[in-house]
Amino acid sequence: KGDEKYVNRIIIAGNTRTDDNVIRRELSFFEGDAFNRSELLLSIKSLKRLGYFESITYRTEHAAQNNLLDVIIKVKETNTGSVSFGAGYSSLNNTTFTFGLKETNFLGEGKEVRLEANLSEKNSTYNIGVTEPYFLDRHLSLSGDLFNEENENNTGDIKSSISGLSFGLGFKNKSYMQSFKYKFSTSETTTSSTSSSASVTG
């Protein structure tokens, strides 16, 4: 085709924190490909779904050769971290404190890191997790969580503990994502008579 255009350079601008690679891996075209506006628009939508940017704009410019185009993508980053803290009271658990920390673009590498804790006199739960959305630089997400939960009844003569880990695996395509998750945990219950029981589940 005499009027077909090709991508000369892909220029990323405005990302002071997010790595270029995190943005480029969402693009469905590369330097040297035939220019396709539909692919460009799909790539912009994919970037918006990340939630890392307040705004995303793009433009094309003719390169030195008439059949070559530079694609310039400009982003404006937004806050990707959140912290939550709360306190409450109930007749069952007395005072309860909750804390949460989540960062969806850890170190600008696109990884998600999360920490959750719920503390009270009778119950406590913890969860620490991380998700790598592009494991081995492929459309393959890998996640892992460590968790622990401890409970005590009102009289204090029965205590239970559950701890374990979980793994998740996801496959991403242009229009859908399929994920699988496996959870492994161990539990133990102790009574005031010093007898105990334990179980393992997977």
PDB file of C-alpha atoms in Angstrom:
ATOM      1  CA  LYS A   1       0.000   0.000   0.000  1.00  0.00           C
ATOM      2  CA  GLY A   2       1.525   3.273  -1.091  1.00  0.00           C
ATOM      3  CA  ASP A   3       0.099   5.350   1.772  1.00  0.00           C
ATOM      4  CA  GLU A   4       0.707   2.867   4.602  1.00  0.00           C
ATOM      5  CA  LYS A   5       2.414   4.372   7.646  1.00  0.00           C
ATOM      6  CA  TYR A   6       4.821   2.680  10.016  1.00  0.00           C
ATOM      7  CA  VAL A   7       5.668   3.410  13.637  1.00  0.00           C
ATOM      8  CA  ASN A   8       9.076   5.064  13.841  1.00  0.00           C
ATOM      9  CA  ARG A   9       9.450   5.832  17.542  1.00  0.00           C
ATOM     10  CA  ILE A  10       7.233   5.419  20.602  1.00  0.00           C
ATOM     11  CA  ILE A  11       7.959   8.293  22.962  1.00  0.00           C
ATOM     12  CA  ILE A  12       6.742   8.177  26.580  1.00  0.00           C
ATOM     13  CA  ALA A  13       6.558  11.487  28.464  1.00  0.00           C
ATOM     14  CA  GLY A  14       5.384  12.667  31.876  1.00  0.00           C
ATOM     15  CA  ASN A  15       6.209   9.550  33.872  1.00  0.00           C
ATOM     16  CA  THR A  16       8.516  10.688  36.649  1.00  0.00           C
ATOM     17  CA  ARG A  17       7.881   7.607  38.811  1.00  0.00           C
ATOM     18  CA  THR A  18       6.521   4.834  36.608  1.00  0.00           C
ATOM     19  CA  ASP A  19       9.083   2.883  34.579  1.00  0.00           C
ATOM     20  CA  ASP A  20       8.842   3.181  30.795  1.00  0.00           C
ATOM     21  CA  ASN A  21       8.601  -0.608  30.584  1.00  0.00           C
ATOM     22  CA  VAL A  22       5.413  -0.621  32.696  1.00  0.00           C
ATOM     23  CA  ILE A  23       3.780   1.621  30.092  1.00  0.00           C
ATOM     24  CA  ARG A  24       5.248  -0.009  26.991  1.00  0.00           C
ATOM     25  CA  ARG A  25       4.111  -3.502  27.953  1.00  0.00           C
ATOM     26  CA  GLU A  26       0.487  -2.314  27.778  1.00  0.00           C
ATOM     27  CA  LEU A  27       0.928  -1.265  24.159  1.00  0.00           C
ATOM     28  CA  SER A  28      -0.197  -3.675  21.448  1.00  0.00           C
ATOM     29  CA  PHE A  29       2.219  -2.293  18.848  1.00  0.00           C
ATOM     30  CA  PHE A  30       5.970  -1.776  18.549  1.00  0.00           C
ATOM     31  CA  GLU A  31       8.453   0.326  16.619  1.00  0.00           C
ATOM     32  CA  GLY A  32       8.485  -0.862  13.023  1.00  0.00           C
ATOM     33  CA  ASP A  33       4.866  -2.071  13.019  1.00  0.00           C
ATOM     34  CA  ALA A  34       2.371  -0.750  10.517  1.00  0.00           C
ATOM     35  CA  PHE A  35       0.500   2.104  12.181  1.00  0.00           C
ATOM     36  CA  ASN A  36      -3.017   1.113  13.231  1.00  0.00           C
ATOM     37  CA  ARG A  37      -5.159   3.697  14.995  1.00  0.00           C
ATOM     38  CA  SER A  38      -7.450   1.022  16.456  1.00  0.00           C
ATOM     39  CA  GLU A  39      -4.473  -0.657  18.141  1.00  0.00           C
ATOM     40  CA  LEU A  40      -3.366   2.721  19.482  1.00  0.00           C
ATOM     41  CA  LEU A  41      -6.795   3.406  20.998  1.00  0.00           C
ATOM     42  CA  LEU A  42      -6.917  -0.075  22.540  1.00  0.00           C
ATOM     43  CA  SER A  43      -3.501   0.538  24.078  1.00  0.00           C
ATOM     44  CA  ILE A  44      -4.637   3.853  25.573  1.00  0.00           C
ATOM     45  CA  LYS A  45      -7.638   2.098  27.141  1.00  0.00           C
ATOM     46  CA  SER A  46      -5.337  -0.552  28.574  1.00  0.00           C
ATOM     47  CA  LEU A  47      -3.150   2.149  30.141  1.00  0.00           C
ATOM     48  CA  LYS A  48      -6.183   3.839  31.687  1.00  0.00           C
ATOM     49  CA  ARG A  49      -7.273   0.561  33.298  1.00  0.00           C
ATOM     50  CA  LEU A  50      -4.007   0.441  35.255  1.00  0.00           C
ATOM     51  CA  GLY A  51      -5.173   3.275  37.510  1.00  0.00           C
ATOM     52  CA  TYR A  52      -1.673   4.764  37.663  1.00  0.00           C
ATOM     53  CA  PHE A  53      -2.453   7.925  35.716  1.00  0.00           C
ATOM     54  CA  GLU A  54      -4.724  10.904  36.197  1.00  0.00           C
ATOM     55  CA  SER A  55      -4.775  11.577  32.464  1.00  0.00           C
ATOM     56  CA  ILE A  56      -3.322  10.106  29.255  1.00  0.00           C
ATOM     57  CA  THR A  57      -3.006  11.957  25.948  1.00  0.00           C
ATOM     58  CA  TYR A  58      -1.393  11.001  22.681  1.00  0.00           C
ATOM     59  CA  ARG A  59      -0.446  12.437  19.318  1.00  0.00           C
ATOM     60  CA  THR A  60       1.381  11.387  16.171  1.00  0.00           C
ATOM     61  CA  GLU A  61       4.063  13.289  14.303  1.00  0.00           C
ATOM     62  CA  HIS A  62       5.594  12.671  10.887  1.00  0.00           C
ATOM     63  CA  ALA A  63       9.213  11.573  10.999  1.00  0.00           C
ATOM     64  CA  ALA A  64      11.905  12.428   8.468  1.00  0.00           C
ATOM     65  CA  GLN A  65      10.492   9.901   6.031  1.00  0.00           C
ATOM     66  CA  ASN A  66       6.903  10.463   4.933  1.00  0.00           C
ATOM     67  CA  ASN A  67       5.786   6.914   5.661  1.00  0.00           C
ATOM     68  CA  LEU A  68       7.057   6.972   9.258  1.00  0.00           C
ATOM     69  CA  LEU A  69       5.198   8.267  12.314  1.00  0.00           C
ATOM     70  CA  ASP A  70       6.350   9.000  15.835  1.00  0.00           C
ATOM     71  CA  VAL A  71       3.766   8.141  18.496  1.00  0.00           C
ATOM     72  CA  ILE A  72       3.989  10.375  21.570  1.00  0.00           C
ATOM     73  CA  ILE A  73       2.121   9.248  24.686  1.00  0.00           C
ATOM     74  CA  LYS A  74       2.000  11.715  27.566  1.00  0.00           C
ATOM     75  CA  VAL A  75       0.813  10.671  31.013  1.00  0.00           C
ATOM     76  CA  LYS A  76       0.066  12.497  34.231  1.00  0.00           C
ATOM     77  CA  GLU A  77       0.650  10.280  37.229  1.00  0.00           C
ATOM     78  CA  THR A  78      -1.682   9.992  40.191  1.00  0.00           C
ATOM     79  CA  ASN A  79      -1.344   8.682  43.727  1.00  0.00           C
ATOM     80  CA  THR A  80      -1.391   4.873  43.692  1.00  0.00           C
ATOM     81  CA  GLY A  81      -1.015   4.241  47.428  1.00  0.00           C
ATOM     82  CA  SER A  82      -3.623   4.225  50.166  1.00  0.00           C
ATOM     83  CA  VAL A  83      -3.556   3.887  53.940  1.00  0.00           C
ATOM     84  CA  SER A  84      -6.539   3.133  56.134  1.00  0.00           C
ATOM     85  CA  PHE A  85      -6.885   3.092  59.898  1.00  0.00           C
ATOM     86  CA  GLY A  86      -9.915   2.549  62.081  1.00  0.00           C
ATOM     87  CA  ALA A  87     -11.002   1.810  65.622  1.00  0.00           C
ATOM     88  CA  GLY A  88     -14.243   0.404  66.975  1.00  0.00           C
ATOM     89  CA  TYR A  89     -15.825  -1.196  69.992  1.00  0.00           C
ATOM     90  CA  SER A  90     -18.127  -4.170  70.456  1.00  0.00           C
ATOM     91  CA  SER A  91     -19.281  -6.202  73.447  1.00  0.00           C
ATOM     92  CA  LEU A  92     -17.769  -9.317  71.862  1.00  0.00           C
ATOM     93  CA  ASN A  93     -14.250  -8.135  70.996  1.00  0.00           C
ATOM     94  CA  ASN A  94     -14.038  -4.914  73.035  1.00  0.00           C
ATOM     95  CA  THR A  95     -11.807  -2.393  71.248  1.00  0.00           C
ATOM     96  CA  THR A  96     -10.822  -3.287  67.686  1.00  0.00           C
ATOM     97  CA  PHE A  97      -8.135  -1.623  65.591  1.00  0.00           C
ATOM     98  CA  THR A  98      -7.845  -2.042  61.834  1.00  0.00           C
ATOM     99  CA  PHE A  99      -4.982  -1.010  59.596  1.00  0.00           C
ATOM    100  CA  GLY A 100      -4.524  -1.300  55.860  1.00  0.00           C
ATOM    101  CA  LEU A 101      -1.760  -0.333  53.457  1.00  0.00           C
ATOM    102  CA  LYS A 102      -1.945  -0.793  49.691  1.00  0.00           C
ATOM    103  CA  GLU A 103       0.343   0.318  46.873  1.00  0.00           C
ATOM    104  CA  THR A 104      -0.622  -0.669  43.319  1.00  0.00           C
ATOM    105  CA  ASN A 105       2.523   0.672  41.621  1.00  0.00           C
ATOM    106  CA  PHE A 106       5.274  -0.275  44.044  1.00  0.00           C
ATOM    107  CA  LEU A 107       8.584   1.451  43.203  1.00  0.00           C
ATOM    108  CA  GLY A 108       7.073   2.418  39.849  1.00  0.00           C
ATOM    109  CA  GLU A 109       7.376  -1.204  38.667  1.00  0.00           C
ATOM    110  CA  GLY A 110       3.651  -1.953  38.475  1.00  0.00           C
ATOM    111  CA  LYS A 111       3.696  -4.423  41.374  1.00  0.00           C
ATOM    112  CA  GLU A 112       0.935  -4.406  43.985  1.00  0.00           C
ATOM    113  CA  VAL A 113       1.850  -4.675  47.674  1.00  0.00           C
ATOM    114  CA  ARG A 114      -0.741  -4.923  50.428  1.00  0.00           C
ATOM    115  CA  LEU A 115      -0.820  -5.221  54.210  1.00  0.00           C
ATOM    116  CA  GLU A 116      -3.936  -5.705  56.320  1.00  0.00           C
ATOM    117  CA  ALA A 117      -4.276  -6.120  60.071  1.00  0.00           C
ATOM    118  CA  ASN A 118      -7.253  -6.386  62.424  1.00  0.00           C
ATOM    119  CA  LEU A 119      -6.471  -6.424  66.132  1.00  0.00           C
ATOM    120  CA  SER A 120      -8.699  -6.886  69.168  1.00  0.00           C
ATOM    121  CA  GLU A 121      -8.540  -8.501  72.588  1.00  0.00           C
ATOM    122  CA  LYS A 122     -10.084 -11.779  71.380  1.00  0.00           C
ATOM    123  CA  ASN A 123      -9.248 -11.851  67.686  1.00  0.00           C
ATOM    124  CA  SER A 124      -6.388 -10.824  65.442  1.00  0.00           C
ATOM    125  CA  THR A 125      -5.835 -11.257  61.712  1.00  0.00           C
ATOM    126  CA  TYR A 126      -2.921 -10.376  59.456  1.00  0.00           C
ATOM    127  CA  ASN A 127      -2.421 -10.567  55.708  1.00  0.00           C
ATOM    128  CA  ILE A 128       0.622  -9.600  53.646  1.00  0.00           C
ATOM    129  CA  GLY A 129       0.522  -9.968  49.885  1.00  0.00           C
ATOM    130  CA  VAL A 130       2.191  -9.013  46.632  1.00  0.00           C
ATOM    131  CA  THR A 131       1.116  -9.291  42.985  1.00  0.00           C
ATOM    132  CA  GLU A 132       3.374  -9.243  39.937  1.00  0.00           C
ATOM    133  CA  PRO A 133       1.084  -8.455  36.958  1.00  0.00           C
ATOM    134  CA  TYR A 134       3.675  -9.293  34.282  1.00  0.00           C
ATOM    135  CA  PHE A 135       5.602 -12.305  35.523  1.00  0.00           C
ATOM    136  CA  LEU A 136       8.606 -13.070  33.267  1.00  0.00           C
ATOM    137  CA  ASP A 137       7.565 -10.071  31.118  1.00  0.00           C
ATOM    138  CA  ARG A 138       4.511 -11.960  29.864  1.00  0.00           C
ATOM    139  CA  HIS A 139       0.757 -11.466  30.189  1.00  0.00           C
ATOM    140  CA  LEU A 140       0.927 -13.648  33.262  1.00  0.00           C
ATOM    141  CA  SER A 141       0.136 -12.413  36.763  1.00  0.00           C
ATOM    142  CA  LEU A 142       1.490 -14.098  39.877  1.00  0.00           C
ATOM    143  CA  SER A 143       0.306 -13.298  43.393  1.00  0.00           C
ATOM    144  CA  GLY A 144       1.115 -14.563  46.860  1.00  0.00           C
ATOM    145  CA  ASP A 145      -0.327 -13.913  50.327  1.00  0.00           C
ATOM    146  CA  LEU A 146       0.716 -14.851  53.846  1.00  0.00           C
ATOM    147  CA  PHE A 147      -2.042 -14.819  56.451  1.00  0.00           C
ATOM    148  CA  ASN A 148      -2.606 -15.585  60.115  1.00  0.00           C
ATOM    149  CA  GLU A 149      -5.716 -15.533  62.290  1.00  0.00           C
ATOM    150  CA  GLU A 150      -5.957 -16.088  66.037  1.00  0.00           C
ATOM    151  CA  ASN A 151      -9.211 -16.325  68.005  1.00  0.00           C
ATOM    152  CA  GLU A 152     -10.149 -16.767  71.634  1.00  0.00           C
ATOM    153  CA  ASN A 153     -13.604 -17.441  73.086  1.00  0.00           C
ATOM    154  CA  ASN A 154     -15.197 -15.161  75.690  1.00  0.00           C
ATOM    155  CA  THR A 155     -14.057 -17.257  78.643  1.00  0.00           C
ATOM    156  CA  GLY A 156     -10.524 -17.615  77.347  1.00  0.00           C
ATOM    157  CA  ASP A 157     -10.397 -21.406  77.642  1.00  0.00           C
ATOM    158  CA  ILE A 158     -10.420 -22.168  73.919  1.00  0.00           C
ATOM    159  CA  LYS A 159      -7.936 -20.642  71.517  1.00  0.00           C
ATOM    160  CA  SER A 160      -7.602 -21.305  67.800  1.00  0.00           C
ATOM    161  CA  SER A 161      -5.011 -20.309  65.252  1.00  0.00           C
ATOM    162  CA  ILE A 162      -5.060 -20.503  61.453  1.00  0.00           C
ATOM    163  CA  SER A 163      -2.046 -19.615  59.299  1.00  0.00           C
ATOM    164  CA  GLY A 164      -1.060 -20.284  55.759  1.00  0.00           C
ATOM    165  CA  LEU A 165      -0.349 -18.943  52.329  1.00  0.00           C
ATOM    166  CA  SER A 166      -2.100 -18.653  48.998  1.00  0.00           C
ATOM    167  CA  PHE A 167      -0.898 -18.421  45.411  1.00  0.00           C
ATOM    168  CA  GLY A 168      -2.697 -16.955  42.420  1.00  0.00           C
ATOM    169  CA  LEU A 169      -2.015 -17.260  38.709  1.00  0.00           C
ATOM    170  CA  GLY A 170      -3.722 -15.202  36.020  1.00  0.00           C
ATOM    171  CA  PHE A 171      -3.674 -15.124  32.228  1.00  0.00           C
ATOM    172  CA  LYS A 172      -4.443 -11.828  30.529  1.00  0.00           C
ATOM    173  CA  ASN A 173      -5.764 -11.317  27.027  1.00  0.00           C
ATOM    174  CA  LYS A 174      -7.069  -8.255  25.221  1.00  0.00           C
ATOM    175  CA  SER A 175     -10.684  -8.935  26.161  1.00  0.00           C
ATOM    176  CA  TYR A 176     -10.563 -11.210  29.212  1.00  0.00           C
ATOM    177  CA  MET A 177      -8.525 -12.497  32.125  1.00  0.00           C
ATOM    178  CA  GLN A 178      -8.612 -15.978  33.643  1.00  0.00           C
ATOM    179  CA  SER A 179      -7.226 -16.603  37.120  1.00  0.00           C
ATOM    180  CA  PHE A 180      -6.627 -19.547  39.440  1.00  0.00           C
ATOM    181  CA  LYS A 181      -5.921 -19.557  43.164  1.00  0.00           C
ATOM    182  CA  TYR A 182      -4.608 -22.168  45.583  1.00  0.00           C
ATOM    183  CA  LYS A 183      -4.751 -21.828  49.358  1.00  0.00           C
ATOM    184  CA  PHE A 184      -2.807 -23.835  51.929  1.00  0.00           C
ATOM    185  CA  SER A 185      -3.411 -23.446  55.657  1.00  0.00           C
ATOM    186  CA  THR A 186      -2.818 -25.106  59.004  1.00  0.00           C
ATOM    187  CA  SER A 187      -5.049 -24.737  62.046  1.00  0.00           C
ATOM    188  CA  GLU A 188      -4.670 -25.518  65.724  1.00  0.00           C
ATOM    189  CA  THR A 189      -7.135 -25.397  68.611  1.00  0.00           C
ATOM    190  CA  THR A 190      -6.016 -25.381  72.240  1.00  0.00           C
ATOM    191  CA  THR A 191      -8.200 -25.768  75.338  1.00  0.00           C
ATOM    192  CA  SER A 192      -7.498 -25.000  78.969  1.00  0.00           C
ATOM    193  CA  SER A 193      -7.116 -28.722  79.646  1.00  0.00           C
ATOM    194  CA  THR A 194      -3.802 -28.500  77.666  1.00  0.00           C
ATOM    195  CA  SER A 195      -5.146 -30.881  75.020  1.00  0.00           C
ATOM    196  CA  SER A 196      -4.814 -29.670  71.444  1.00  0.00           C
ATOM    197  CA  SER A 197      -5.809 -30.632  67.913  1.00  0.00           C
ATOM    198  CA  ALA A 198      -4.316 -29.633  64.604  1.00  0.00           C
ATOM    199  CA  SER A 199      -5.301 -29.914  60.955  1.00  0.00           C
ATOM    200  CA  VAL A 200      -3.873 -29.074  57.565  1.00  0.00           C
ATOM    201  CA  THR A 201      -5.935 -28.038  54.552  1.00  0.00           C
ATOM    202  CA  GLY A 202      -4.986 -27.304  51.009  1.00  0.00           C
TER     203      GLY A 202
END
